[in-house]
Amino acid sequence: MQIGYDAKRYFHNRTGLGNYSRTVVNGMKRLFPECKYILYDRKTLKRVLQLGGIAEKDGCDIYHGLSNELPFDIKGKKVRSVVTTHDVAWRRFTDMYHSIDRMLYDVKYGWAARNADHVIAISQSTKEDVIYYYNVPEERITVLYQPVQELFYTPLDKDLAQGLRMEALPTIPSNYLLSVGSVNSRKNLLRTLEALSTIPAGQKLPLIIVGNGKEYLKVCREFCSKHLRPADTIWLTHIKDNRTLQALYAGATAMLYPSMYEGFGLPVAEALLQGCPVLTSTVSSLPEAAGPGGLTVDPSDVEAMAAGISRLTEDEGLRTRLAAEGEMYCRENLDPDIQTRKLMEIYRKLE
């Protein structure tokens, strides 16, 4: 079998979509070395309008668009098409996207979902969104959870983890809460900070915030300056290395991830694999990502969020149980090899 991949983000994106692309492609190469793989990294116009014909000419049996889109010329070609749909956030959170971007995403991503021979949704929640927004028949969609990068499955040596934490933040506290992700309205950091501000000073841990943003970041920082002590929040906007991120997860008392919407919510699983319990949301795909390892709250309810943070901070038995059950869930359900083998089954059925 010969498989072609849209490898734009494989080569040029160091975060979510790039990590997904590399995990999928590298996993296929490792588990199924008998297949031939072509990684296409073409300029935008050719990638959008001509790559289907190129893949057919190259003899590909399968062409897989790893990040929501397919070339428009793939319709009618001999090569069978698969697209991974990660989310439809531009439909759910319109305020975060310019109108022209929303239109372009709907045209490109909606067309791909409707015309692909098969759609991979990275969660049941995303599958339901694809059916609802793009009227794709359920039988053409398979849920394959977004695979967590392999490095998160190997625990860090404790001394190495502490060294990485100290390198990132020499004054790192011995006990802290952690927030990971882009600082935007969908990630809901402002409500997290509001919840933190209601907890008495002697009962709350400092919150380390790993992530960056623009206008929403300014709003969050302004709230902190007015309602929280300087020691209550620590901002790390420069973390790029996943080993350092792994070390921060491993050292945290708990991670706070009460997002309003996620295609999957990868940081939840990354944290649980390090034995770090998680407070997350009752909505979207977050319960799927956390399994039994998440303490879930309504992400719009600041009071419930504050109560959840306090429970995790004060109840060591709860933290221990959530961490153990969550790690087991992730190892049994989200292992990259499991997802890779399921993906190959889909390819073979289409071939």
Short mmCIF file of C-alpha atoms in Angstrom, two decimals:
data_model
loop_
_atom_site.label_atom_id
_atom_site.label_comp_id
_atom_site.label_asym_id
_atom_site.label_seq_id
_atom_site.Cartn_x
_atom_site.Cartn_y
_atom_site.Cartn_z
CA MET A 1 0.00 0.00 0.00
CA GLN A 2 1.18 3.52 -0.85
CA ILE A 3 -0.10 6.35 1.35
CA GLY A 4 0.25 10.06 0.73
CA TYR A 5 -0.01 12.65 3.48
CA ASP A 6 -0.49 16.39 3.46
CA ALA A 7 2.68 17.10 5.44
CA LYS A 8 2.56 20.88 5.65
CA ARG A 9 2.10 20.84 9.42
CA TYR A 10 4.32 17.77 9.84
CA PHE A 11 7.25 19.93 8.74
CA HIS A 12 6.23 23.45 9.75
CA ASN A 13 4.07 23.33 12.89
CA ARG A 14 5.58 22.57 16.32
CA THR A 15 2.31 22.49 18.28
CA GLY A 16 -1.01 20.60 18.15
CA LEU A 17 -1.61 19.88 14.46
CA GLY A 18 2.08 19.35 13.82
CA ASN A 19 2.39 16.97 16.76
CA TYR A 20 -0.65 15.05 15.54
CA SER A 21 0.79 14.78 12.03
CA ARG A 22 4.17 13.55 13.23
CA THR A 23 2.66 11.06 15.67
CA VAL A 24 0.41 9.57 12.98
CA VAL A 25 2.99 9.39 10.20
CA ASN A 26 5.88 8.21 12.35
CA GLY A 27 3.65 5.60 13.98
CA MET A 28 2.60 4.24 10.59
CA LYS A 29 6.21 4.05 9.43
CA ARG A 30 7.25 2.21 12.57
CA LEU A 31 4.38 -0.31 12.75
CA PHE A 32 3.87 -0.83 9.01
CA PRO A 33 7.29 -0.46 7.35
CA GLU A 34 6.16 -2.57 4.39
CA CYS A 35 4.04 0.35 3.12
CA LYS A 36 5.36 3.27 1.12
CA TYR A 37 4.77 6.78 2.46
CA ILE A 38 4.93 10.07 0.59
CA LEU A 39 4.95 13.31 2.57
CA TYR A 40 3.70 16.19 0.45
CA ASP A 41 4.91 19.65 1.37
CA ARG A 42 3.68 21.85 -1.47
CA LYS A 43 2.96 25.55 -1.70
CA THR A 44 -0.58 26.57 -0.84
CA LEU A 45 -2.13 26.85 -4.32
CA LYS A 46 -0.76 23.54 -5.55
CA ARG A 47 -1.64 21.86 -2.23
CA VAL A 48 -5.24 23.07 -2.41
CA LEU A 49 -5.92 22.66 -6.14
CA GLN A 50 -3.56 20.05 -7.61
CA LEU A 51 -2.38 17.64 -4.94
CA GLY A 52 -5.10 15.08 -5.61
CA GLY A 53 -3.89 14.65 -9.17
CA ILE A 54 -0.27 14.54 -8.04
CA ALA A 55 -1.06 11.82 -5.51
CA GLU A 56 -2.90 9.80 -8.18
CA LYS A 57 0.00 10.18 -10.62
CA ASP A 58 2.41 9.05 -7.90
CA GLY A 59 0.41 5.86 -7.45
CA CYS A 60 -1.02 6.53 -4.00
CA ASP A 61 -3.76 4.18 -2.86
CA ILE A 62 -4.72 6.46 0.04
CA TYR A 63 -4.38 10.20 0.51
CA HIS A 64 -4.83 11.41 4.10
CA GLY A 65 -5.40 15.07 4.91
CA LEU A 66 -4.14 15.27 8.48
CA SER A 67 -5.48 18.72 9.36
CA ASN A 68 -9.10 19.18 8.29
CA GLU A 69 -8.61 19.62 4.56
CA LEU A 70 -8.28 17.81 1.24
CA PRO A 71 -7.21 19.10 -2.18
CA PHE A 72 -10.27 20.11 -4.20
CA ASP A 73 -9.16 18.08 -7.21
CA ILE A 74 -9.19 14.76 -5.35
CA LYS A 75 -12.86 14.18 -6.13
CA GLY A 76 -13.13 11.59 -8.89
CA LYS A 77 -9.51 10.48 -8.67
CA LYS A 78 -8.54 6.82 -8.21
CA VAL A 79 -6.81 7.56 -4.91
CA ARG A 80 -9.09 7.09 -1.89
CA SER A 81 -9.31 10.01 0.50
CA VAL A 82 -9.29 10.26 4.30
CA VAL A 83 -9.47 13.50 6.28
CA THR A 84 -8.94 14.07 9.98
CA THR A 85 -11.30 16.68 11.40
CA HIS A 86 -9.99 18.10 14.66
CA ASP A 87 -12.77 20.51 15.61
CA VAL A 88 -15.17 23.13 14.26
CA ALA A 89 -14.18 25.88 16.69
CA TRP A 90 -14.77 28.62 14.08
CA ARG A 91 -18.44 27.62 14.11
CA ARG A 92 -18.72 27.40 17.89
CA PHE A 93 -16.62 30.45 18.87
CA THR A 94 -17.19 32.96 16.10
CA ASP A 95 -15.78 35.87 18.12
CA MET A 96 -12.31 34.33 17.94
CA TYR A 97 -12.16 34.33 14.12
CA HIS A 98 -12.35 37.00 11.45
CA SER A 99 -15.37 36.60 9.18
CA ILE A 100 -13.19 35.90 6.13
CA ASP A 101 -11.38 33.13 8.03
CA ARG A 102 -14.68 31.55 9.11
CA MET A 103 -15.85 31.57 5.50
CA LEU A 104 -12.62 30.03 4.22
CA TYR A 105 -12.64 27.32 6.89
CA ASP A 106 -16.22 26.43 6.11
CA VAL A 107 -15.47 26.18 2.41
CA LYS A 108 -12.27 24.14 2.76
CA TYR A 109 -12.98 22.02 5.80
CA GLY A 110 -16.68 21.55 5.15
CA TRP A 111 -15.96 20.42 1.59
CA ALA A 112 -13.34 17.97 2.80
CA ALA A 113 -15.65 16.41 5.39
CA ARG A 114 -18.51 16.04 2.91
CA ASN A 115 -16.39 14.65 0.08
CA ALA A 116 -13.83 12.43 1.81
CA ASP A 117 -14.24 8.69 1.43
CA HIS A 118 -13.82 8.55 5.19
CA VAL A 119 -13.57 11.07 8.03
CA ILE A 120 -11.49 10.58 11.17
CA ALA A 121 -12.91 12.55 14.11
CA ILE A 122 -10.57 12.92 17.07
CA SER A 123 -13.42 12.57 19.59
CA GLN A 124 -17.07 11.60 19.75
CA SER A 125 -17.84 15.26 20.36
CA THR A 126 -16.10 16.23 17.11
CA LYS A 127 -17.96 13.47 15.26
CA GLU A 128 -21.26 14.89 16.44
CA ASP A 129 -20.19 18.38 15.31
CA VAL A 130 -19.26 17.10 11.84
CA ILE A 131 -22.63 15.41 11.49
CA TYR A 132 -24.49 18.49 12.75
CA TYR A 133 -22.65 21.24 10.86
CA TYR A 134 -21.76 19.43 7.63
CA ASN A 135 -24.44 16.74 7.34
CA VAL A 136 -21.90 13.93 6.93
CA PRO A 137 -23.45 10.44 7.27
CA GLU A 138 -22.47 8.79 10.54
CA GLU A 139 -21.28 5.62 8.80
CA ARG A 140 -18.53 7.60 7.03
CA ILE A 141 -16.99 8.82 10.30
CA THR A 142 -14.78 6.92 12.72
CA VAL A 143 -13.68 8.24 16.10
CA LEU A 144 -9.96 7.77 16.69
CA TYR A 145 -8.78 9.67 19.72
CA GLN A 146 -5.93 12.06 19.12
CA PRO A 147 -2.78 10.10 20.00
CA VAL A 148 -0.60 11.50 22.75
CA GLN A 149 3.05 11.86 21.77
CA GLU A 150 5.08 8.83 22.77
CA LEU A 151 7.42 10.73 25.08
CA PHE A 152 4.56 11.30 27.54
CA TYR A 153 4.25 7.55 28.08
CA THR A 154 7.74 7.25 29.57
CA PRO A 155 7.95 8.77 33.08
CA LEU A 156 10.79 11.19 33.62
CA ASP A 157 13.50 10.43 36.14
CA LYS A 158 12.66 12.49 39.24
CA ASP A 159 16.01 14.29 39.35
CA LEU A 160 15.83 15.09 35.64
CA ALA A 161 12.25 16.37 36.03
CA GLN A 162 13.26 18.62 38.91
CA GLY A 163 16.21 19.92 36.90
CA LEU A 164 13.97 20.76 33.95
CA ARG A 165 11.52 22.56 36.22
CA MET A 166 14.30 24.56 37.84
CA GLU A 167 15.72 25.45 34.44
CA ALA A 168 12.32 26.76 33.34
CA LEU A 169 11.66 28.55 36.63
CA PRO A 170 14.51 28.72 39.16
CA THR A 171 12.12 29.88 41.92
CA ILE A 172 9.47 27.24 41.20
CA PRO A 173 7.32 26.53 44.28
CA SER A 174 7.24 23.03 45.72
CA ASN A 175 3.43 22.89 45.36
CA TYR A 176 1.58 24.52 42.49
CA LEU A 177 -1.40 24.31 40.17
CA LEU A 178 -0.83 24.29 36.41
CA SER A 179 -2.65 25.72 33.39
CA VAL A 180 -1.49 24.75 29.89
CA GLY A 181 -2.70 26.06 26.53
CA SER A 182 -3.12 29.10 24.34
CA VAL A 183 -4.47 32.04 26.31
CA ASN A 184 -7.73 32.74 24.50
CA SER A 185 -11.38 33.01 25.47
CA ARG A 186 -12.17 29.42 24.52
CA LYS A 187 -9.60 28.09 27.00
CA ASN A 188 -11.44 29.98 29.75
CA LEU A 189 -8.44 31.17 31.75
CA LEU A 190 -10.21 34.32 32.98
CA ARG A 191 -12.86 32.30 34.80
CA THR A 192 -10.11 30.10 36.23
CA LEU A 193 -8.47 33.22 37.64
CA GLU A 194 -11.82 34.47 38.94
CA ALA A 195 -12.31 31.16 40.74
CA LEU A 196 -8.80 31.34 42.19
CA SER A 197 -9.45 34.85 43.48
CA THR A 198 -12.39 33.63 45.60
CA ILE A 199 -10.29 31.06 47.49
CA PRO A 200 -8.87 32.34 50.79
CA ALA A 201 -5.19 33.27 50.60
CA GLY A 202 -4.05 30.59 53.01
CA GLN A 203 -5.87 27.83 51.12
CA LYS A 204 -4.76 28.36 47.54
CA LEU A 205 -1.67 27.31 45.67
CA PRO A 206 0.09 29.46 43.05
CA LEU A 207 -1.00 28.86 39.47
CA ILE A 208 1.71 28.41 36.84
CA ILE A 209 0.32 29.43 33.44
CA VAL A 210 2.07 27.91 30.42
CA GLY A 211 0.87 29.59 27.26
CA ASN A 212 0.73 32.80 25.30
CA GLY A 213 -1.91 34.99 23.72
CA LYS A 214 -2.89 38.44 22.57
CA GLU A 215 -5.82 40.59 23.67
CA TYR A 216 -7.31 37.97 25.97
CA LEU A 217 -3.92 37.59 27.64
CA LYS A 218 -3.96 41.30 28.45
CA VAL A 219 -7.44 40.96 29.96
CA CYS A 220 -6.25 38.07 32.15
CA ARG A 221 -3.16 39.93 33.31
CA GLU A 222 -5.23 43.00 34.15
CA PHE A 223 -7.55 40.85 36.26
CA CYS A 224 -4.57 39.39 38.11
CA SER A 225 -3.16 42.83 38.88
CA LYS A 226 -6.47 43.91 40.42
CA HIS A 227 -7.71 40.78 42.18
CA LEU A 228 -4.76 38.46 42.90
CA ARG A 229 -1.46 38.79 44.71
CA PRO A 230 1.68 38.74 42.55
CA ALA A 231 2.64 35.37 44.08
CA ASP A 232 -0.68 33.78 43.07
CA THR A 233 0.19 33.49 39.37
CA ILE A 234 3.40 32.68 37.50
CA TRP A 235 3.45 33.20 33.72
CA LEU A 236 5.63 31.00 31.50
CA THR A 237 5.16 32.15 27.93
CA HIS A 238 8.40 30.71 26.57
CA ILE A 239 8.01 26.92 27.10
CA LYS A 240 8.52 25.13 23.78
CA ASP A 241 10.18 21.88 24.83
CA ASN A 242 7.77 19.02 25.56
CA ARG A 243 10.17 17.43 28.06
CA THR A 244 9.96 20.59 30.15
CA LEU A 245 6.19 20.54 29.84
CA GLN A 246 6.20 16.89 30.93
CA ALA A 247 8.27 17.82 33.97
CA LEU A 248 5.85 20.61 34.89
CA TYR A 249 2.92 18.19 34.69
CA ALA A 250 4.75 15.68 36.85
CA GLY A 251 5.44 18.23 39.58
CA ALA A 252 1.98 19.84 39.71
CA THR A 253 -0.55 19.23 42.45
CA ALA A 254 -3.25 19.40 39.76
CA MET A 255 -3.83 20.85 36.31
CA LEU A 256 -6.73 23.21 35.64
CA TYR A 257 -8.22 22.90 32.16
CA PRO A 258 -11.87 24.09 32.25
CA SER A 259 -12.03 24.84 28.52
CA MET A 260 -15.30 25.83 26.88
CA TYR A 261 -14.65 23.69 23.79
CA GLU A 262 -12.00 21.28 22.51
CA GLY A 263 -11.72 18.90 19.61
CA PHE A 264 -10.04 16.57 22.08
CA GLY A 265 -8.14 18.35 24.88
CA LEU A 266 -4.69 16.81 24.60
CA PRO A 267 -3.16 18.54 27.67
CA VAL A 268 -5.66 16.67 29.85
CA ALA A 269 -4.31 13.31 28.72
CA GLU A 270 -0.70 14.52 28.82
CA ALA A 271 -1.13 15.55 32.46
CA LEU A 272 -2.87 12.32 33.49
CA LEU A 273 -0.06 10.27 31.98
CA GLN A 274 2.31 12.03 34.40
CA GLY A 275 0.12 11.15 37.38
CA CYS A 276 -1.29 14.67 37.60
CA PRO A 277 -5.03 14.89 38.39
CA VAL A 278 -7.08 17.32 36.31
CA LEU A 279 -9.95 19.70 36.83
CA THR A 280 -11.70 20.02 33.49
CA SER A 281 -15.08 20.68 31.87
CA THR A 282 -18.33 18.80 31.59
CA VAL A 283 -18.71 19.96 27.99
CA SER A 284 -17.43 19.07 24.54
CA SER A 285 -14.77 16.34 24.36
CA LEU A 286 -13.18 16.99 27.75
CA PRO A 287 -14.92 14.12 29.61
CA GLU A 288 -13.64 11.80 26.84
CA ALA A 289 -10.07 13.03 27.25
CA ALA A 290 -10.12 12.73 31.04
CA GLY A 291 -12.09 9.53 31.49
CA PRO A 292 -12.28 8.74 35.23
CA GLY A 293 -9.23 10.91 35.95
CA GLY A 294 -10.95 14.25 35.66
CA LEU A 295 -12.91 16.25 38.21
CA THR A 296 -15.40 17.90 35.87
CA VAL A 297 -17.24 21.19 36.40
CA ASP A 298 -19.48 23.50 34.41
CA PRO A 299 -16.90 25.81 32.78
CA SER A 300 -19.24 28.80 33.07
CA ASP A 301 -19.75 28.33 36.83
CA VAL A 302 -16.99 30.14 38.71
CA GLU A 303 -18.27 29.02 42.10
CA ALA A 304 -18.23 25.34 41.07
CA MET A 305 -14.76 25.78 39.64
CA ALA A 306 -13.48 27.30 42.88
CA ALA A 307 -15.01 24.44 44.87
CA GLY A 308 -13.33 21.93 42.54
CA ILE A 309 -9.95 23.62 42.87
CA SER A 310 -10.28 23.57 46.66
CA ARG A 311 -11.20 19.87 46.67
CA LEU A 312 -8.16 18.96 44.60
CA THR A 313 -5.87 21.13 46.70
CA GLU A 314 -7.07 19.80 50.04
CA ASP A 315 -7.97 16.15 49.39
CA GLU A 316 -4.88 14.06 48.81
CA GLY A 317 -6.92 10.85 48.60
CA LEU A 318 -9.02 12.30 45.79
CA ARG A 319 -5.92 13.41 43.91
CA THR A 320 -4.33 9.98 44.27
CA ARG A 321 -7.45 8.19 43.02
CA LEU A 322 -7.99 10.50 40.06
CA ALA A 323 -4.34 10.32 39.04
CA ALA A 324 -4.24 6.51 39.15
CA GLU A 325 -7.54 5.98 37.34
CA GLY A 326 -6.76 8.67 34.78
CA GLU A 327 -3.32 7.31 33.96
CA MET A 328 -4.69 3.79 33.51
CA TYR A 329 -7.49 5.10 31.27
CA CYS A 330 -5.04 6.98 29.05
CA ARG A 331 -2.65 4.06 28.75
CA GLU A 332 -5.47 1.69 27.82
CA ASN A 333 -7.36 3.97 25.43
CA LEU A 334 -5.05 6.64 24.03
CA ASP A 335 -1.85 4.75 23.27
CA PRO A 336 -0.47 5.84 19.87
CA ASP A 337 0.05 2.23 18.73
CA ILE A 338 -3.61 1.40 19.37
CA GLN A 339 -4.77 4.40 17.34
CA THR A 340 -2.27 3.66 14.55
CA ARG A 341 -3.47 0.07 14.13
CA LYS A 342 -7.09 1.23 14.02
CA LEU A 343 -6.17 3.77 11.35
CA MET A 344 -4.53 1.07 9.23
CA GLU A 345 -7.76 -0.95 9.44
CA ILE A 346 -9.59 2.01 7.90
CA TYR A 347 -7.01 2.36 5.13
CA ARG A 348 -7.30 -1.34 4.28
CA LYS A 349 -11.08 -1.23 4.08
CA LEU A 350 -10.84 1.67 1.61
CA GLU A 351 -8.00 0.25 -0.50
#
